[in-house]
Tab-separated table of C-alpha atoms in Angstrom:
chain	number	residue	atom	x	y	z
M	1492	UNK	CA	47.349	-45.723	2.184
M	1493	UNK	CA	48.008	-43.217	-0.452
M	1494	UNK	CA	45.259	-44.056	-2.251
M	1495	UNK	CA	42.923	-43.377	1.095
M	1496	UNK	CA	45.129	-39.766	1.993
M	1497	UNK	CA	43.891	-38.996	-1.664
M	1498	UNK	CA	40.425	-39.706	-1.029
M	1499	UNK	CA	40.520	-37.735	2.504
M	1500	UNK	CA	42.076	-34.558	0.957
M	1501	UNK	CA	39.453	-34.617	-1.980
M	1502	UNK	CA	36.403	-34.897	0.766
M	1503	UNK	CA	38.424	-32.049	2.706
M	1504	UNK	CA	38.047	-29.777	-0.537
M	1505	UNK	CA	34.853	-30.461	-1.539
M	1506	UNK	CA	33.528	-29.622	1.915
M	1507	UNK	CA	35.870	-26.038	1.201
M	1508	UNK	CA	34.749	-25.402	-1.822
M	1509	UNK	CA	30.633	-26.153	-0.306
M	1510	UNK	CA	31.465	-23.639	2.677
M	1511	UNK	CA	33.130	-21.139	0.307
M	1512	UNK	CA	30.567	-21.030	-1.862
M	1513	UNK	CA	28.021	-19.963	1.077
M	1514	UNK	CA	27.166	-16.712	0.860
M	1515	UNK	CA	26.257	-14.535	4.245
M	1516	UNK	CA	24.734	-11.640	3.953
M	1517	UNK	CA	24.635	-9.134	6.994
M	1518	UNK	CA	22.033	-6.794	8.411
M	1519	UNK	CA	22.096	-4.140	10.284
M	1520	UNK	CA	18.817	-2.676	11.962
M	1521	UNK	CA	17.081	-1.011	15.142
M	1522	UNK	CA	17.342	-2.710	18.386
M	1523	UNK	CA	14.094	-3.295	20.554
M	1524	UNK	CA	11.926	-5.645	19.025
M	1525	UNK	CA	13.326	-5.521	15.815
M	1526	UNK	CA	15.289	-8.214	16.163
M	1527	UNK	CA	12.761	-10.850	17.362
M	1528	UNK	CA	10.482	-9.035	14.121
M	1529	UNK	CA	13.595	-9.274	11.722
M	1530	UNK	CA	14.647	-12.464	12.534
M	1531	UNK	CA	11.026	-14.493	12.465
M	1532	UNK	CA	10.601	-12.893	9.017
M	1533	UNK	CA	14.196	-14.619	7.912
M	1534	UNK	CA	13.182	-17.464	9.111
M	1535	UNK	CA	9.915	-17.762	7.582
M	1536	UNK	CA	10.449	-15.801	4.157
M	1537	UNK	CA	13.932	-15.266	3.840
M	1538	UNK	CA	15.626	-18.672	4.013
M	1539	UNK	CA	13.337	-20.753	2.249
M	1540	UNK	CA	13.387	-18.356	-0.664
M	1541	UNK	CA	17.455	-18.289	-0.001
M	1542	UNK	CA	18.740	-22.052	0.934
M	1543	UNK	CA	18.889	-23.292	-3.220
M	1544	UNK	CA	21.150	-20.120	-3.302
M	1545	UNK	CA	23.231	-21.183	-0.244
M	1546	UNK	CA	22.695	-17.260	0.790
M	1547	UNK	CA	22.990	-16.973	4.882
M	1548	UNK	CA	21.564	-13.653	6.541
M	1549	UNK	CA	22.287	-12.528	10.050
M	1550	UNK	CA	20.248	-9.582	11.440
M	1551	UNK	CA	22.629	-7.700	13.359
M	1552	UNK	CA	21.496	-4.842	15.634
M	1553	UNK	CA	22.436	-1.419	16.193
M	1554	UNK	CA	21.467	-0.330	19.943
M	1555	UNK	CA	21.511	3.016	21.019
M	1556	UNK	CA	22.023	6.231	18.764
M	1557	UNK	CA	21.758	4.051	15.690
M	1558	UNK	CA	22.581	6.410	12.992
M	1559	UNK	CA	25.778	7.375	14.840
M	1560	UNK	CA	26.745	3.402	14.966
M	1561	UNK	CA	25.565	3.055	11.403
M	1562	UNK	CA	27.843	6.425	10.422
M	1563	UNK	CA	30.695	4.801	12.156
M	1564	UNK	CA	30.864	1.623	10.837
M	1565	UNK	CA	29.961	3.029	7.443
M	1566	UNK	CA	33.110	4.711	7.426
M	1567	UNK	CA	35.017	1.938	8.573
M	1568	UNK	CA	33.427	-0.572	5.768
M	1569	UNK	CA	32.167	-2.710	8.660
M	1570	UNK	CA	28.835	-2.087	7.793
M	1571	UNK	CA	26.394	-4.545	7.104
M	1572	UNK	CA	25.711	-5.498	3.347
M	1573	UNK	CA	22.101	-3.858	3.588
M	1574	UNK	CA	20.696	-2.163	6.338
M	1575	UNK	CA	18.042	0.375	7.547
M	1576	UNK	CA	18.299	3.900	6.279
M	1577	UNK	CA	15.741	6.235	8.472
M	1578	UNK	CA	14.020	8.541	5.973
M	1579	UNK	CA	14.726	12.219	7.754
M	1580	UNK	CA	18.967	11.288	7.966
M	1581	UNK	CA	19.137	9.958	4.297
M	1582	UNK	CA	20.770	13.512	2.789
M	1583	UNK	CA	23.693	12.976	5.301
M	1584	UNK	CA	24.336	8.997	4.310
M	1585	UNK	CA	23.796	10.294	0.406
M	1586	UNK	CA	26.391	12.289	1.073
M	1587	UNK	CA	28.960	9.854	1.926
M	1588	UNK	CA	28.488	7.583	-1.462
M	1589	UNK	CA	28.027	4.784	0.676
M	1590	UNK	CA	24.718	3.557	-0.172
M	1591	UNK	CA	23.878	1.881	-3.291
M	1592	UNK	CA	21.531	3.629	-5.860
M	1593	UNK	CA	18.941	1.210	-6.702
M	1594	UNK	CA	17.497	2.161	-10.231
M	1595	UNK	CA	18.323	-1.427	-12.014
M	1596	UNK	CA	18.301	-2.939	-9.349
M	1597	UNK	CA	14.740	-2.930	-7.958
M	1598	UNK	CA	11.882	-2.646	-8.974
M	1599	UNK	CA	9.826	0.171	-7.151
M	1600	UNK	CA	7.042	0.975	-9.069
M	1601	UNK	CA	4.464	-1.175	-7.157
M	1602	UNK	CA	5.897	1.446	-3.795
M	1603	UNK	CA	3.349	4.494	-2.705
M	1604	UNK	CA	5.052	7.068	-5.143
M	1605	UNK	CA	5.471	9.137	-1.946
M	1606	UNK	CA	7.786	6.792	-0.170
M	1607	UNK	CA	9.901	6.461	-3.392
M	1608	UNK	CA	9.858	10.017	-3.222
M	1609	UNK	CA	11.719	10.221	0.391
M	1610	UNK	CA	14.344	8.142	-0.599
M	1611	UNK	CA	15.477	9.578	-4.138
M	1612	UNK	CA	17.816	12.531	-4.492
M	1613	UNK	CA	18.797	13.451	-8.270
M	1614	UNK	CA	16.556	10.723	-9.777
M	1615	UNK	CA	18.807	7.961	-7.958
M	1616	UNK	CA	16.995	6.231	-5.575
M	1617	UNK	CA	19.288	5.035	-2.282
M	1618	UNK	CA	16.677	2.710	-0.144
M	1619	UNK	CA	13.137	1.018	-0.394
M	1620	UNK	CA	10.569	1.798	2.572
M	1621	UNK	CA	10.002	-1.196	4.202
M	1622	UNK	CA	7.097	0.488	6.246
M	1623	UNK	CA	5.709	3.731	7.009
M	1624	UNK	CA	3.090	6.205	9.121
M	1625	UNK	CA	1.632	9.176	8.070
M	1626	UNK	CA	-0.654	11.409	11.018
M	1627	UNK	CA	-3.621	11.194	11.624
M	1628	UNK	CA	-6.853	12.790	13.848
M	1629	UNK	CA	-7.232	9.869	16.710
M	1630	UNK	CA	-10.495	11.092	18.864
M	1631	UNK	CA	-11.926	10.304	21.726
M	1632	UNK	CA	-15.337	8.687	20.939
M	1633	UNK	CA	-16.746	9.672	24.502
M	1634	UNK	CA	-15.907	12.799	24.628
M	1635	UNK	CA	-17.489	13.772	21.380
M	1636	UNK	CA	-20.571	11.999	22.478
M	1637	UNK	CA	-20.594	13.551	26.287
M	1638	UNK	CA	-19.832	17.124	24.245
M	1639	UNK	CA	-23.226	16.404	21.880
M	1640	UNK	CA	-20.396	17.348	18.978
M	1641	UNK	CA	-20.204	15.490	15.476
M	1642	UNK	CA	-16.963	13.019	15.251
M	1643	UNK	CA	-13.936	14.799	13.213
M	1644	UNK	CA	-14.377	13.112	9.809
M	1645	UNK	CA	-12.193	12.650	6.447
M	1646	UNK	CA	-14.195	16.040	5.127
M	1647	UNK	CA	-13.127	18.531	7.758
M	1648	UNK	CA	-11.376	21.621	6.866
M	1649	UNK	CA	-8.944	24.011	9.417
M	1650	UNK	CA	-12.130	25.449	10.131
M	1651	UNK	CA	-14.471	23.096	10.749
M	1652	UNK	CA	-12.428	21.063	12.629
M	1653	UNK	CA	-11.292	24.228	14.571
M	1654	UNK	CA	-15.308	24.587	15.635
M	1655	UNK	CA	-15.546	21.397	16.457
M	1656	UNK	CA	-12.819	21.719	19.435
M	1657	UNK	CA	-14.008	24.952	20.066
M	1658	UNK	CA	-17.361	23.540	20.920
M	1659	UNK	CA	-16.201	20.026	22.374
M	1660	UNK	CA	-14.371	23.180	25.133
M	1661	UNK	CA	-17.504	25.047	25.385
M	1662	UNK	CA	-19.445	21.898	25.941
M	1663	UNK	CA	-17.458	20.299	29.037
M	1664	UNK	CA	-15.462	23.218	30.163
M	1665	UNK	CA	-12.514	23.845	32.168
M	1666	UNK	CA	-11.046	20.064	32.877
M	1667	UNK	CA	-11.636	19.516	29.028
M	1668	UNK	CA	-9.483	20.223	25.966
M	1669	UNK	CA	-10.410	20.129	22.279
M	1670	UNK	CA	-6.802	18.683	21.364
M	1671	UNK	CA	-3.081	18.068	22.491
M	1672	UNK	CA	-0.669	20.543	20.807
M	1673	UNK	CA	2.590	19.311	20.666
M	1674	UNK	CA	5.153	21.653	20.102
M	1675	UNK	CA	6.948	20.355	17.623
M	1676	UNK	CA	7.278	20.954	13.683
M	1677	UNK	CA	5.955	17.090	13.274
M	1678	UNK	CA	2.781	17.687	14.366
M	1679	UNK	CA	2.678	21.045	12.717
M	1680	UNK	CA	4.065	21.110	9.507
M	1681	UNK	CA	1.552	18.810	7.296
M	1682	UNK	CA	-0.592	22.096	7.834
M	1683	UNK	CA	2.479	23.838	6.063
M	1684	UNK	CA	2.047	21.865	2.798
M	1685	UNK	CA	-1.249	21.948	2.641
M	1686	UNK	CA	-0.903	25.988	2.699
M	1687	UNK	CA	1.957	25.666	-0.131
M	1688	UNK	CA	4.898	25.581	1.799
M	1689	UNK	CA	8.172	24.238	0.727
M	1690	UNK	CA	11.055	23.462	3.551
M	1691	UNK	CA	13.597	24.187	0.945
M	1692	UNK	CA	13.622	26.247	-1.978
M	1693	UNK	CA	16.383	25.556	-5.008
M	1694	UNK	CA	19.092	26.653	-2.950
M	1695	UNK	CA	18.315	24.652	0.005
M	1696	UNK	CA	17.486	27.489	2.283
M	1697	UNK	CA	14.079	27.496	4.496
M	1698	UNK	CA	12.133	30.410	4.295
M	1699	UNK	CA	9.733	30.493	7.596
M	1700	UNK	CA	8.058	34.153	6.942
M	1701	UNK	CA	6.427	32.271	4.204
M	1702	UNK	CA	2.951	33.387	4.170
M	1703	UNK	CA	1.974	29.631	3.526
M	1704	UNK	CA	4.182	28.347	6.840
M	1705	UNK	CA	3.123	31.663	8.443
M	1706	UNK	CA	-1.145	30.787	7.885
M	1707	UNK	CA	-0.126	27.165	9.056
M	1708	UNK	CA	2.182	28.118	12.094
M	1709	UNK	CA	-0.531	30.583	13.037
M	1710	UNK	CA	-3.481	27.936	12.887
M	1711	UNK	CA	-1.873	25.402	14.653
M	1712	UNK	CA	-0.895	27.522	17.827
M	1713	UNK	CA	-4.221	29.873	17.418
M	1714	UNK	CA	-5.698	26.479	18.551
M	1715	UNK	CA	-4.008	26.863	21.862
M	1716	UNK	CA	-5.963	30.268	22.485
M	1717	UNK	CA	-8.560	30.298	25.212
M	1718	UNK	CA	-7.199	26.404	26.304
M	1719	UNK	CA	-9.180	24.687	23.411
M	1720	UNK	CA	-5.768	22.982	22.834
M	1721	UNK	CA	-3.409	22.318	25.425
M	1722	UNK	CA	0.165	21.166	25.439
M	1723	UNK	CA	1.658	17.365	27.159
M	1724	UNK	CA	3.445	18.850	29.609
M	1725	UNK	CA	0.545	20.884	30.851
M	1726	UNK	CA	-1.065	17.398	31.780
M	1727	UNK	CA	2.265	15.878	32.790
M	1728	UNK	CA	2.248	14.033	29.964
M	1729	UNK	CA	5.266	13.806	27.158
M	1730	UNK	CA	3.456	13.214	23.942
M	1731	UNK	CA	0.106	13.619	22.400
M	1732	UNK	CA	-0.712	9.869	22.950
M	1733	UNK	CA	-0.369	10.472	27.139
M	1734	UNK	CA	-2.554	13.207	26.521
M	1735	UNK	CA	-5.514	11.187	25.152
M	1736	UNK	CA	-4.998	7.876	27.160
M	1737	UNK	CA	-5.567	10.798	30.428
M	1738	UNK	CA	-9.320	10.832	29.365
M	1739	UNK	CA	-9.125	14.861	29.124
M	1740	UNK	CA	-8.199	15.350	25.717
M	1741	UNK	CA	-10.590	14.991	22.637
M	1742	UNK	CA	-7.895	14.992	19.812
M	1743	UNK	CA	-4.781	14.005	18.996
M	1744	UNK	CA	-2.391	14.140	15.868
M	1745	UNK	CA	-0.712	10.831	15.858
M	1746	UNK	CA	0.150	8.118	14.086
M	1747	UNK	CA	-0.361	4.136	13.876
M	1748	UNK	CA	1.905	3.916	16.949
M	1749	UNK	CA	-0.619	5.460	19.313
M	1750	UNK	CA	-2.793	1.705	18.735
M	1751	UNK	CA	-0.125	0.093	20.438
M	1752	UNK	CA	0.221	2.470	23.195
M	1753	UNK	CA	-3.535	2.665	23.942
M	1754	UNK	CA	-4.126	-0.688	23.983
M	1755	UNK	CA	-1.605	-0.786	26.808
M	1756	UNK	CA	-2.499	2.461	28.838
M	1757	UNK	CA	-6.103	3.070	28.029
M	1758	UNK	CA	-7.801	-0.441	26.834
M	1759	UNK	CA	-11.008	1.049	27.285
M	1760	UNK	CA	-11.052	3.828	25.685
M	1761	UNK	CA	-12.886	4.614	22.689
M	1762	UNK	CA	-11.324	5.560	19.790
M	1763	UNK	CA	-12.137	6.218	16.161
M	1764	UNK	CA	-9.765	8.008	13.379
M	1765	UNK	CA	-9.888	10.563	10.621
M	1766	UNK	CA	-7.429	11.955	8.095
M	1767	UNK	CA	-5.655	15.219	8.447
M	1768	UNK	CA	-7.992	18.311	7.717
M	1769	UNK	CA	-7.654	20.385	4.752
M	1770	UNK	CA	-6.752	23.802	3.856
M	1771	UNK	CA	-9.693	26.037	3.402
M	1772	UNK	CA	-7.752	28.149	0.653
M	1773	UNK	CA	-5.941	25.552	-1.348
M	1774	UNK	CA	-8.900	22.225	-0.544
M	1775	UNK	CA	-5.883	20.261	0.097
M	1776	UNK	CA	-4.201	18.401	3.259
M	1777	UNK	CA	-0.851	18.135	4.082
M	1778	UNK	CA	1.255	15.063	5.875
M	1779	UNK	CA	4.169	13.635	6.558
M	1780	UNK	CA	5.363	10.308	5.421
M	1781	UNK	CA	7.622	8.984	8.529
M	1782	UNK	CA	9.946	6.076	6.742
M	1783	UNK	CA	12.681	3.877	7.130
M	1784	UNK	CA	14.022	1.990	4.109
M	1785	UNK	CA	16.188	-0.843	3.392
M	1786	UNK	CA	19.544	-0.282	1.549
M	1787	UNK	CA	22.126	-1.951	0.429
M	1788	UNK	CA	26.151	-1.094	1.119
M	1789	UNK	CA	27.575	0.556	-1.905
M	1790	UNK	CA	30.827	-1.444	-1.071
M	1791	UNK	CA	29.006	-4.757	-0.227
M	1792	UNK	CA	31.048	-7.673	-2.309
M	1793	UNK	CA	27.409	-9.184	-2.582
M	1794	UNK	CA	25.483	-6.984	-4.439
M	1795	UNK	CA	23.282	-9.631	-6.435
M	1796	UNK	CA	22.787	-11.626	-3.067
M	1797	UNK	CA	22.166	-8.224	-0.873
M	1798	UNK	CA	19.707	-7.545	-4.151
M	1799	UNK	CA	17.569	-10.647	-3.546
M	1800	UNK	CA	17.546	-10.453	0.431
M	1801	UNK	CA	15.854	-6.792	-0.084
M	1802	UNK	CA	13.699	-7.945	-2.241
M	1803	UNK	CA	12.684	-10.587	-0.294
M	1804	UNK	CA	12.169	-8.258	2.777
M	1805	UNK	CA	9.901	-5.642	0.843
M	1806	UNK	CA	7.762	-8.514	-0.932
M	1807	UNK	CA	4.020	-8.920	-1.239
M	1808	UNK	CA	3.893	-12.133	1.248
M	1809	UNK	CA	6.327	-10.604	3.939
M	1810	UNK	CA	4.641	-7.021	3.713
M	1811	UNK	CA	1.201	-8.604	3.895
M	1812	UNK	CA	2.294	-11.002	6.634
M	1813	UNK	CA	3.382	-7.931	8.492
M	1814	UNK	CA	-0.162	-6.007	7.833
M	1815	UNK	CA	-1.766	-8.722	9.576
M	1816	UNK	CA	0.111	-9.587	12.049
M	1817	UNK	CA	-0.487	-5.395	13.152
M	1818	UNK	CA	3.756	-4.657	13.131
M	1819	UNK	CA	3.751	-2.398	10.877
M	1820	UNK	CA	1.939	-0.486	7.846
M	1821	UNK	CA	3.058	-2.017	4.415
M	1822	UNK	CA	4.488	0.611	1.502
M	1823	UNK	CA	3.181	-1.504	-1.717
M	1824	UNK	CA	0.059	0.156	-3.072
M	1825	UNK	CA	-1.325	-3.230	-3.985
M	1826	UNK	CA	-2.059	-3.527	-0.476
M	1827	UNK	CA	-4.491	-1.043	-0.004
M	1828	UNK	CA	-7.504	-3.376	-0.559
M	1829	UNK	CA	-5.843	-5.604	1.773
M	1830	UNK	CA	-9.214	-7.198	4.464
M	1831	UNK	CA	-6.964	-6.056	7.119
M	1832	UNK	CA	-8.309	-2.620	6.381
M	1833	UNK	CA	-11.792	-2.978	6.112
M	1834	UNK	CA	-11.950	-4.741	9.942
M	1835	UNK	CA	-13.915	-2.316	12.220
M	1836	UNK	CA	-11.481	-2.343	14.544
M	1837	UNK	CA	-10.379	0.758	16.170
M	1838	UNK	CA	-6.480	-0.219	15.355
M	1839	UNK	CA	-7.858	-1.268	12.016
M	1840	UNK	CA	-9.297	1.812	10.857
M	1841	UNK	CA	-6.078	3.882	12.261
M	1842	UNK	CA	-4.363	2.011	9.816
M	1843	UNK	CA	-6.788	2.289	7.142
M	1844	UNK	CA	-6.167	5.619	7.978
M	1845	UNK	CA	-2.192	6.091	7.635
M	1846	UNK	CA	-2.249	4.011	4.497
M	1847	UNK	CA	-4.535	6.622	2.662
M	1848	UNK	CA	-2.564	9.534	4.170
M	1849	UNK	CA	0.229	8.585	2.216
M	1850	UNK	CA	-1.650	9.240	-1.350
M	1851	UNK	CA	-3.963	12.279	-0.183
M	1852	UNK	CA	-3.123	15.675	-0.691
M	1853	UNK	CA	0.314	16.889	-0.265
M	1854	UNK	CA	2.549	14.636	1.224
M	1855	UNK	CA	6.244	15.068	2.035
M	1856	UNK	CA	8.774	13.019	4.233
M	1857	UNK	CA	10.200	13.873	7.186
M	1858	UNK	CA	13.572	15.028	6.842
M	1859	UNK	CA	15.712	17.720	7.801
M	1860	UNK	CA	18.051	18.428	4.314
M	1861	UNK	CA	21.990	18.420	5.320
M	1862	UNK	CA	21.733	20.184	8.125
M	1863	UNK	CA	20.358	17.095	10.243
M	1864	UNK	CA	17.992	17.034	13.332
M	1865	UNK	CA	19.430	20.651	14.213
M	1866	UNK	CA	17.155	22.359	10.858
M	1867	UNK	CA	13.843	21.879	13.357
M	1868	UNK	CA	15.122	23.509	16.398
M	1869	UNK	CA	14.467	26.900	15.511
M	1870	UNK	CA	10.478	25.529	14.331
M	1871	UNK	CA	10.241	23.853	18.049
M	1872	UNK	CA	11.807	26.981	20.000
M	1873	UNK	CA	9.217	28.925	17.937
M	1874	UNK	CA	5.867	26.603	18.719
M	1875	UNK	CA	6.910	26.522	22.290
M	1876	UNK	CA	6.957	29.988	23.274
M	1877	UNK	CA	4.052	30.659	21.267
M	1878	UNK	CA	1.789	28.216	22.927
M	1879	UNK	CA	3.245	28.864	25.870
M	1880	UNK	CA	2.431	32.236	25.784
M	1881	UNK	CA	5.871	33.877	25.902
M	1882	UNK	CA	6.025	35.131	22.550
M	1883	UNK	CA	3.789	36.412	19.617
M	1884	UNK	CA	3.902	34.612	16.779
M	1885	UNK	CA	5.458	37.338	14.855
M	1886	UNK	CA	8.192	37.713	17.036
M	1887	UNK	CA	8.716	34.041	17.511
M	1888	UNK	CA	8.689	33.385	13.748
M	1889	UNK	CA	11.349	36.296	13.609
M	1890	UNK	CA	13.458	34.959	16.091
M	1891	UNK	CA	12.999	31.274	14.477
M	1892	UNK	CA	14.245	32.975	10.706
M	1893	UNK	CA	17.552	34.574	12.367
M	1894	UNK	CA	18.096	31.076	13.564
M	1895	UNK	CA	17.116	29.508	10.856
M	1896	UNK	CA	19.941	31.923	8.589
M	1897	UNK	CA	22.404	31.179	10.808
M	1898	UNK	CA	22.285	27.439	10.659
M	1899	UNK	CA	21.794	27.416	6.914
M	1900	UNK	CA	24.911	29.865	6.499
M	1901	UNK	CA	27.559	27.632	8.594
């Protein structure tokens, strides 16, 4: 009997020491479809590459406000061991030391330089994009056509793509519009850096009577004048991509998201795409790189295993899996030549599209510095009552600097 309680106890800690030695590693991410996305690419990447390692990963979502739920739990240390890091709130999560620099750890030199870019501070690079979208010109083929006017192409210039809307307005007249002007500095400020802008200088304060933001601020809402461009909620629409699906509006400045949307609200329109125009002055474009990266928990007690899972996640097979499979646009330059890209599809070429916009001209991610979401209200308040006709643009770009000084000097 003593002889089989000995036997018993040394199966018991074997199977402890097997379970112990598992390893789980927990995610935290977007609700939505994320989680169905997440999870199939654990399953089909992840733990194959994982199960000799006896590494577990769990995707755990964050619904709702999820950088206030990721804040929180950072500060609790319940946070996951890596997790997504949204390109335009990294200063503030910098800021707490809770994310992991990554020099040594991976390897991002096979990353568009200008994703890399969003996520370093101080040479110290805190996440790796997992995807991205830059803006592009989406048109409306048929209106072009009905309006006898040349398609916007990769070539154009402020100008020339100015007298094209101009003359797709001219053309067709009052129910008509060239583009859809959103009021908002995301749809607006890629003509900033091509102009020479900067959103901060060395001391971290904006300067918006800029002569470079003031050309761009003044292009983008001289577009409005005489109706060529028209705002969403003058066609009771809330966004740019409402605004084309309605069948009214030639142009808008979008990004890959808008396939997804059109395929659902306007399957038969079509669509081609172009990249961002460029400066007349300084031959360049502008755009923004809109990113989220993954990260890994600066107090994670699984850094080598947290190490592997992102690589995993940001690796040629998954990224190219997720190309195809039209979820998302991948961040590894290697990809570029990728067949995806050369279908002539119109959700094909949009992507074709984005990718390039990354690389061309000046590029710069979206982010507001540490003053968070709050840095563009003063830029929005500004475009509105321009367009809107409530303000000149002198005064509204005077207003928009007081603002601007008072935020900055909290």
């Amino acid at each position: 009997m003593k002889k089989t309680l000995f036997v018993s106890l040394a199966v018991l800690a074997a199977a402890a020491g097997a379970a112990s030695a598992q390893t789980t590693i927990k995610i935290n991410g977007y609700g939505g479809q994320d989680p169905a996305i997440v999870g199939d690419l654990i399953n089909r990447f992840v733990k194959p590459a994982l199960a000799k390692d006896k590494i577990t990963v769990v995707y755990q979502p964050l619904q709702g406000d999820y950088n206030q739920q990721l804040t929180t739990l950072l500060a609790a240390n319940n946070a996951g061991d890596v997790f997504y890091v949204p390109g335009e709130t990294l200063d503030g999560y910098v800021a707490t030391g809770k994310l992991l620099p990554l020099n040594g750890v991976v390897n991002t030199t096979p990353f568009i330089k200008s994703l890399n870019d969003a996520f370093t501070r101080g040479g110290k690079t805190y996440a790796v994009a997992k995807d991205f979208n830059t803006l592009t010109l989406v048109y409306n083929k048929d209106i072009f056509d009905e309006a006898k006017v040349p398609y916007p192409n990769d070539n154009e210039t402020w100008t020339s793509f100015q007298n094209k809307l101009t003359a797709v307005k001219k053309a067709l007249g009052n129910d008509y519009y060239g583009a859809c002007l959103a009021p908002d500095y995301a749809r607006m400020g890629q003509y900033a850096f091509a102009a020479g802008w900067q959103p901060f200088d060395a001391k971290g304060k904006t300067n918006l009577l800029d002569p470079a933001f003031v050309s761009a601020f003044n292009y983008f809402t001289g577009l409005g004048k005489n109706k060529v461009g028209v705002q969403p909620s003058e066609l009771s629409q809330d966004w740019s991509g409402g605004c084309l699906a309605s069948g009214k509006v030639a142009v808008a400045i979008e990004g890959n998201w808008i396939v997804g949307f059109l395929k659902d609200n306007a399957p038969n329109l079509k669509y081609g795409s172009a990249l961002i125009p460029k400066n007349d002055k300084t031959g360049k474009r502008g755009n923004f790189v809109f990113t989220v990266g993954w990260a890994i928990n600066s107090g994670t007690k699984n850094k080598a295993a947290a190490a592997k899972v992102l690589n995993i996640l940001t690796s040629p097979n998954v990224q190219q899996y997720v190309l195809e499979q039209g979820l998302a646009i991948p961040s590894r330059t290697s990809l570029q030549s990728n067949a995806f890209f050369k279908k002539a599809t119109p959700g094909a070429e949009n992507s074709k599209a984005v990718f390039q916009g990354a690389s061309s001209g000046t590029v710069r991610p979206y982010y507001f510095g540490t003053q968070g979401p709050d840095w563009i209200k003063p830029i929005n308040t500004a475009l509105a009552a321009v367009l809107s006709g409530q303000k000149s643009s002198a005064d509204a770009l005077k207003q928009a600097q007081q603002d601007m000084n008072t935020l900055q000097n909290r």
